[in-house]
Amino acid sequence: MFFFADFECPYCARAHGELATRADRVRVVFRHFPVRSVHRRAFALATAAEAAARQGAFWEYADSLFVDQGRVDPPHLWERARKLGLDLERFERDRRSRAVAARVERDIASGLRAGVVATPTFFVGGQRYTQTPPAL
């Protein structure tokens, strides 16, 4: 299942929680789709999650973002990274890198090509679903 999501989207947070209960039955491939017109920090959160991914902690970092959507400014991003035991200098360097931004932009472009217009959007077997995770 492909899951296009925005870390500031409350519907994405709820969907993420529902997907976590199905982790034993479904493989989720996360795709960034920050809706910057609505969520001013969405792109920065996506790059932070990708910076954590470069240290093997994508899902843990994503979980922390979805659980606490009220704390999304840099000090909170660093604190999350610190709690996960990440190298903070590397995290910050990666978070601000062109390579990480390009990774997020590729997800956005692939979502647009696939017809994603809102979050959350799911694809299972090539079929698009919106708003709630499909029953699996």
XYZ file of C-alpha atoms in Angstrom:
136
model
C 0.000 0.000 0.000
C 1.233 3.473 -0.877
C 0.328 6.109 1.703
C 0.621 9.742 0.549
C 0.566 11.911 3.641
C 1.308 15.281 5.212
C 2.691 15.302 8.764
C 0.497 18.271 9.759
C -2.708 16.719 8.435
C -4.924 15.473 11.294
C -6.621 12.979 8.958
C -3.205 11.558 8.068
C -2.386 11.180 11.758
C -5.597 9.243 12.303
C -4.968 7.080 9.233
C -1.395 6.438 10.384
C -2.739 5.218 13.711
C -5.186 2.892 11.972
C -2.452 1.537 9.709
C -0.270 0.822 12.739
C -2.928 -1.620 13.962
C -2.616 -3.497 10.650
C 1.180 -3.633 10.556
C 1.114 -7.422 10.676
C -1.100 -7.604 7.552
C 0.037 -4.818 5.259
C 3.281 -3.312 4.024
C 3.026 0.467 3.913
C 5.193 2.517 1.564
C 5.148 6.108 2.784
C 5.154 8.945 0.241
C 5.451 12.590 1.212
C 2.729 14.924 0.029
C 3.082 18.093 2.106
C 0.197 20.447 1.401
C 2.114 23.694 1.853
C -0.873 25.876 0.995
C -2.588 24.644 4.165
C 0.247 23.461 6.410
C 3.119 25.929 6.600
C 5.593 23.488 8.211
C 4.647 20.408 6.182
C 7.652 20.467 3.852
C 10.068 21.044 6.753
C 8.539 18.095 8.612
C 8.914 15.892 5.550
C 12.597 16.797 5.242
C 13.107 16.138 8.955
C 11.565 12.678 8.586
C 13.810 11.987 5.599
C 16.844 13.164 7.564
C 15.873 10.666 10.286
C 15.473 8.001 7.587
C 19.109 8.508 6.615
C 19.941 7.277 10.106
C 17.498 4.358 9.983
C 14.741 5.985 12.032
C 12.066 7.044 9.527
C 9.099 5.253 11.086
C 10.040 6.168 14.639
C 10.369 9.812 13.655
C 7.148 9.713 11.619
C 5.329 8.173 14.580
C 6.512 11.016 16.806
C 5.348 13.642 14.305
C 1.897 12.129 13.923
C 1.435 11.653 17.680
C 2.300 15.263 18.528
C 1.324 17.550 15.662
C 1.347 20.607 17.914
C 5.127 20.773 18.254
C 6.605 21.227 14.811
C 9.168 24.001 15.130
C 12.927 23.280 14.893
C 13.614 22.913 18.645
C 10.967 20.181 18.781
C 12.369 18.494 15.673
C 15.825 18.390 17.257
C 14.407 17.071 20.521
C 12.682 14.218 18.680
C 15.958 13.386 16.935
C 17.854 13.495 20.221
C 15.336 11.169 21.915
C 15.779 8.691 19.064
C 19.543 8.776 19.525
C 20.259 10.373 16.170
C 23.450 12.273 15.400
C 22.057 15.821 15.664
C 24.683 17.469 13.459
C 24.094 14.948 10.710
C 20.321 15.233 11.180
C 20.440 19.009 10.759
C 22.817 18.854 7.790
C 20.637 16.243 6.049
C 17.399 18.041 6.917
C 18.644 21.141 5.103
C 20.317 19.330 2.204
C 19.288 19.615 -1.414
C 19.311 15.808 -1.714
C 16.691 15.393 1.016
C 14.519 18.187 -0.401
C 14.758 16.512 -3.822
C 13.598 13.212 -2.289
C 10.477 14.894 -0.900
C 9.869 16.718 -4.179
C 10.041 13.392 -6.075
C 7.291 12.015 -3.839
C 5.153 15.087 -4.480
C 5.667 14.790 -8.236
C 4.819 11.086 -8.218
C 1.668 11.833 -6.233
C 0.593 14.527 -8.664
C 1.186 12.169 -11.605
C -0.932 9.535 -9.849
C -3.780 11.978 -9.231
C -3.246 12.774 -5.546
C -4.980 16.053 -4.704
C -5.468 15.718 -0.933
C -4.176 13.800 2.029
C -4.376 11.113 3.064
C -4.464 9.187 -0.193
C -3.799 5.459 -0.458
C -3.086 3.219 -3.412
C -3.692 -0.517 -3.174
C -3.195 -2.598 -6.274
C -3.204 0.568 -8.361
C -6.584 1.730 -7.036
C -6.783 5.089 -5.269
C -8.560 5.532 -1.942
C -8.960 8.784 -0.021
C -9.646 9.779 3.602
C -9.555 6.378 5.323
C -7.319 3.370 4.933
C -9.044 0.741 2.819
C -10.149 -2.419 4.570
C -7.492 -5.069 4.226
